Amino acid sequence: MAEAAQWSPACLCVLCGLPAAGKSTLTRRIVGTAAERGWRAAVVSYDELIPEKAYYTEVEEDGLNLTDMHCSWKSYRQAVLQCIEQVLEQPEVVIELPSNPLINGAAWQPCVQALLQPKESHTDGTPLLFLLDDNFYYPSMRYEVYQLARKLSLGFCQVYLQCDLETCIRRNQSRPKPIPVKVIMEMEKRLEFPNPQKNPWESQSISLNSTNDVSKSDIQRVMELISVALGNPLSPAEDNSEQKEADRFKCATSVVHQADQACRRLISEAMKAARENQVPSEHMRVLAARLNECKATFLHDLRKQFLQEVCFLQEEDIGVEQVVKNIFDDKKNEILSQFISNHKTM
Ligand SMILES: Nc1ncnc2c1ncn2[C@@H]1O[C@H](COP(=O)(O)OP(=O)(O)OP(=O)(O)O)[C@@H](O)[C@H]1O
């Protein structure tokens, strides 16, 4: 008789917080404690799975910003989740290589090492834990993980590592390859930590203060959170409100994407106008950086406002182009005129 595919309970645990808040350090302690309990644990370290953290360099050198990162990063985040999904759906397939070419194969191996156990142990009830280690600074990034947990009927929980900005910067500076401070500061501005009051799907979340040492009782709290999540897997079709929530996130992402495109067009027009007015090249660089910064702030506010206030509107009702024209265009003109008039009065 064919054996029914049966999985032990599994859980996706999101670790979020600023760079150098101590997420990777915490994962090591969780893995140790999980092993004592006989659980299998895989650390999904986005830093390592996604080659070279290329976006940090971009931010520094080309004046790109977190919003740009957010868009290009999305495909990488989806690739990671796709690999996890494949591992869970096809445990019988050798999972030595990631199913998506965006993922660094060398880093994937140690990540799934914990899962490469004799096939028979897959059915013996040994819980399976994935610790997803990234900054996850927007709820929409965490929501993608929640959706996967729901699709595959897995447990889902989140640990937010709350750490002072100054401490993160200090710890970061003493690392062999520090991340640009500017990136940490930008991320701190944008970080929206788990908020179960606002997002009911974030109910299984705890916050740990990692400015000081993470205590043994903190680790106990994490283990209890994971135990509860393992015991309460999500179900694929929940009530209608969750579907609405999903639609809202999808819609917000799409609105911000459209607004981003519209802003890029306006920035490119502004740069052209500056060139025609013979603004010197060193000022052109500053102008580009100012406009990009202004775009990032505008898109961030738009997204926030969209999620908080106009969530019941349909995307097509928003008139994204119009919103961009009404708000961003004025700011763009203000900045541009400073550069053109400065140049003319020189
Ligand atoms: N609670 C803590 N107290 C003191 N130092 C810590 C603590 N947690 C982490 N550190 C130190 O801070 C540095 C960054 O820690 P870690 O790599 O765990 O951060 P992270 O949040 O994973 O960073 P990233 O998001 O950039 O990968 C390391 O040198 C680590 O030893």
Short mmCIF file of N, CA and C and ligand atoms in Angstrom, two decimals, residues 17-29 45 47 53 56 133-135 161 167-168 170-172 174-176 179 209-214, ligand 1:
data_model
loop_
_atom_site.label_atom_id
_atom_site.label_comp_id
_atom_site.label_asym_id
_atom_site.label_seq_id
_atom_site.Cartn_x
_atom_site.Cartn_y
_atom_site.Cartn_z
N GLY A 17 14.45 43.01 12.52
CA GLY A 17 15.12 44.06 13.29
C GLY A 17 16.21 44.72 12.45
N LEU A 18 16.77 45.77 12.99
CA LEU A 18 17.79 46.53 12.26
C LEU A 18 19.05 45.69 12.04
N PRO A 19 19.87 46.08 11.07
CA PRO A 19 21.16 45.39 10.93
C PRO A 19 21.94 45.48 12.25
N ALA A 20 22.58 44.39 12.61
CA ALA A 20 23.40 44.27 13.84
C ALA A 20 22.56 44.30 15.13
N ALA A 21 21.26 44.13 15.00
CA ALA A 21 20.42 44.07 16.21
C ALA A 21 20.68 42.76 16.98
N GLY A 22 21.25 41.78 16.31
CA GLY A 22 21.57 40.52 17.00
C GLY A 22 20.72 39.34 16.54
N LYS A 23 20.19 39.42 15.31
CA LYS A 23 19.32 38.34 14.83
C LYS A 23 20.08 37.04 14.63
N SER A 24 21.24 37.14 13.94
CA SER A 24 22.00 35.90 13.67
C SER A 24 22.50 35.29 14.97
N THR A 25 22.90 36.14 15.90
CA THR A 25 23.36 35.65 17.20
C THR A 25 22.21 34.89 17.89
N LEU A 26 21.01 35.46 17.80
CA LEU A 26 19.86 34.80 18.42
C LEU A 26 19.54 33.47 17.74
N THR A 27 19.66 33.43 16.41
CA THR A 27 19.33 32.16 15.71
C THR A 27 20.22 31.04 16.22
N ARG A 28 21.50 31.37 16.47
CA ARG A 28 22.41 30.31 16.94
C ARG A 28 21.94 29.75 18.27
N ARG A 29 21.45 30.62 19.14
CA ARG A 29 20.97 30.14 20.44
C ARG A 29 19.67 29.34 20.28
N SER A 45 19.37 32.35 6.24
CA SER A 45 20.02 33.65 6.38
C SER A 45 20.02 34.36 5.03
N ASP A 47 21.17 37.19 4.17
CA ASP A 47 22.50 37.76 3.88
C ASP A 47 23.35 36.79 3.07
N LYS A 53 24.91 40.94 -0.81
CA LYS A 53 24.12 42.10 -0.33
C LYS A 53 24.35 43.30 -1.26
N TYR A 56 23.32 47.08 -0.69
CA TYR A 56 23.94 48.03 0.23
C TYR A 56 24.96 48.89 -0.50
N ASP A 133 16.06 34.81 8.76
CA ASP A 133 16.86 35.88 9.33
C ASP A 133 17.12 36.97 8.28
N ASP A 134 16.33 38.05 8.40
CA ASP A 134 16.54 39.22 7.54
C ASP A 134 16.02 40.43 8.31
N ASN A 135 16.06 41.61 7.72
CA ASN A 135 15.58 42.78 8.46
C ASN A 135 14.05 42.86 8.49
N LEU A 161 13.60 41.94 17.19
CA LEU A 161 14.71 42.30 18.06
C LEU A 161 14.82 43.82 18.11
N THR A 167 23.37 51.58 19.33
CA THR A 167 24.00 50.29 19.61
C THR A 167 24.22 49.52 18.31
N CYS A 168 23.21 49.54 17.45
CA CYS A 168 23.35 48.83 16.16
C CYS A 168 24.51 49.40 15.38
N ARG A 170 27.13 51.01 16.51
CA ARG A 170 28.40 50.67 17.17
C ARG A 170 28.78 49.21 16.87
N ARG A 171 27.82 48.31 17.03
CA ARG A 171 28.12 46.89 16.76
C ARG A 171 28.50 46.68 15.31
N ASN A 172 27.78 47.37 14.44
CA ASN A 172 28.04 47.23 13.02
C ASN A 172 29.47 47.69 12.67
N SER A 174 32.03 47.52 14.38
CA SER A 174 33.11 46.61 14.81
C SER A 174 33.06 45.28 14.05
N ARG A 175 32.20 45.20 13.02
CA ARG A 175 32.18 43.97 12.22
C ARG A 175 33.22 44.06 11.11
N PRO A 176 33.70 42.91 10.63
CA PRO A 176 34.70 42.95 9.56
C PRO A 176 34.20 43.67 8.29
N ILE A 179 28.08 47.48 7.32
CA ILE A 179 27.10 48.00 6.36
C ILE A 179 27.17 49.53 6.46
N ASN A 209 14.22 42.82 23.78
CA ASN A 209 15.16 43.92 23.80
C ASN A 209 16.57 43.35 23.68
N SER A 210 17.23 43.66 22.56
CA SER A 210 18.56 43.10 22.36
C SER A 210 19.65 44.16 22.48
N THR A 211 19.28 45.31 23.07
CA THR A 211 20.31 46.33 23.30
C THR A 211 21.31 45.79 24.32
N ASN A 212 20.78 45.03 25.30
CA ASN A 212 21.66 44.36 26.26
C ASN A 212 21.68 42.87 25.91
N ASP A 213 22.22 42.08 26.82
CA ASP A 213 22.27 40.63 26.55
C ASP A 213 20.87 40.04 26.49
N VAL A 214 20.69 39.12 25.56
CA VAL A 214 19.41 38.39 25.51
C VAL A 214 19.49 37.30 26.59
N1 LIG B 1 22.86 41.07 22.74
C1 LIG B 1 24.05 41.43 22.27
N2 LIG B 1 24.93 42.08 23.05
C2 LIG B 1 26.12 42.46 22.58
N3 LIG B 1 26.55 42.23 21.31
C3 LIG B 1 25.74 41.58 20.49
C4 LIG B 1 24.44 41.13 20.92
N4 LIG B 1 23.84 40.53 19.87
C5 LIG B 1 24.72 40.60 18.85
N5 LIG B 1 25.85 41.21 19.22
C6 LIG B 1 27.04 41.47 18.37
O1 LIG B 1 26.62 42.41 17.37
C7 LIG B 1 27.15 42.06 16.09
C8 LIG B 1 26.01 41.85 15.12
O2 LIG B 1 25.22 40.73 15.54
P1 LIG B 1 24.41 39.84 14.51
O3 LIG B 1 25.27 39.44 13.36
O4 LIG B 1 23.76 38.79 15.33
O5 LIG B 1 23.34 40.91 14.02
P2 LIG B 1 22.24 40.76 12.88
O6 LIG B 1 21.02 41.40 13.41
O7 LIG B 1 22.15 39.34 12.44
O8 LIG B 1 22.86 41.65 11.73
P3 LIG B 1 22.49 41.64 10.13
O9 LIG B 1 21.05 41.96 9.99
O10 LIG B 1 23.34 42.74 9.56
O11 LIG B 1 22.87 40.30 9.63
C9 LIG B 1 27.99 40.80 16.30
O12 LIG B 1 29.33 41.20 16.44
C10 LIG B 1 27.47 40.23 17.61
O13 LIG B 1 28.46 39.54 18.30
#
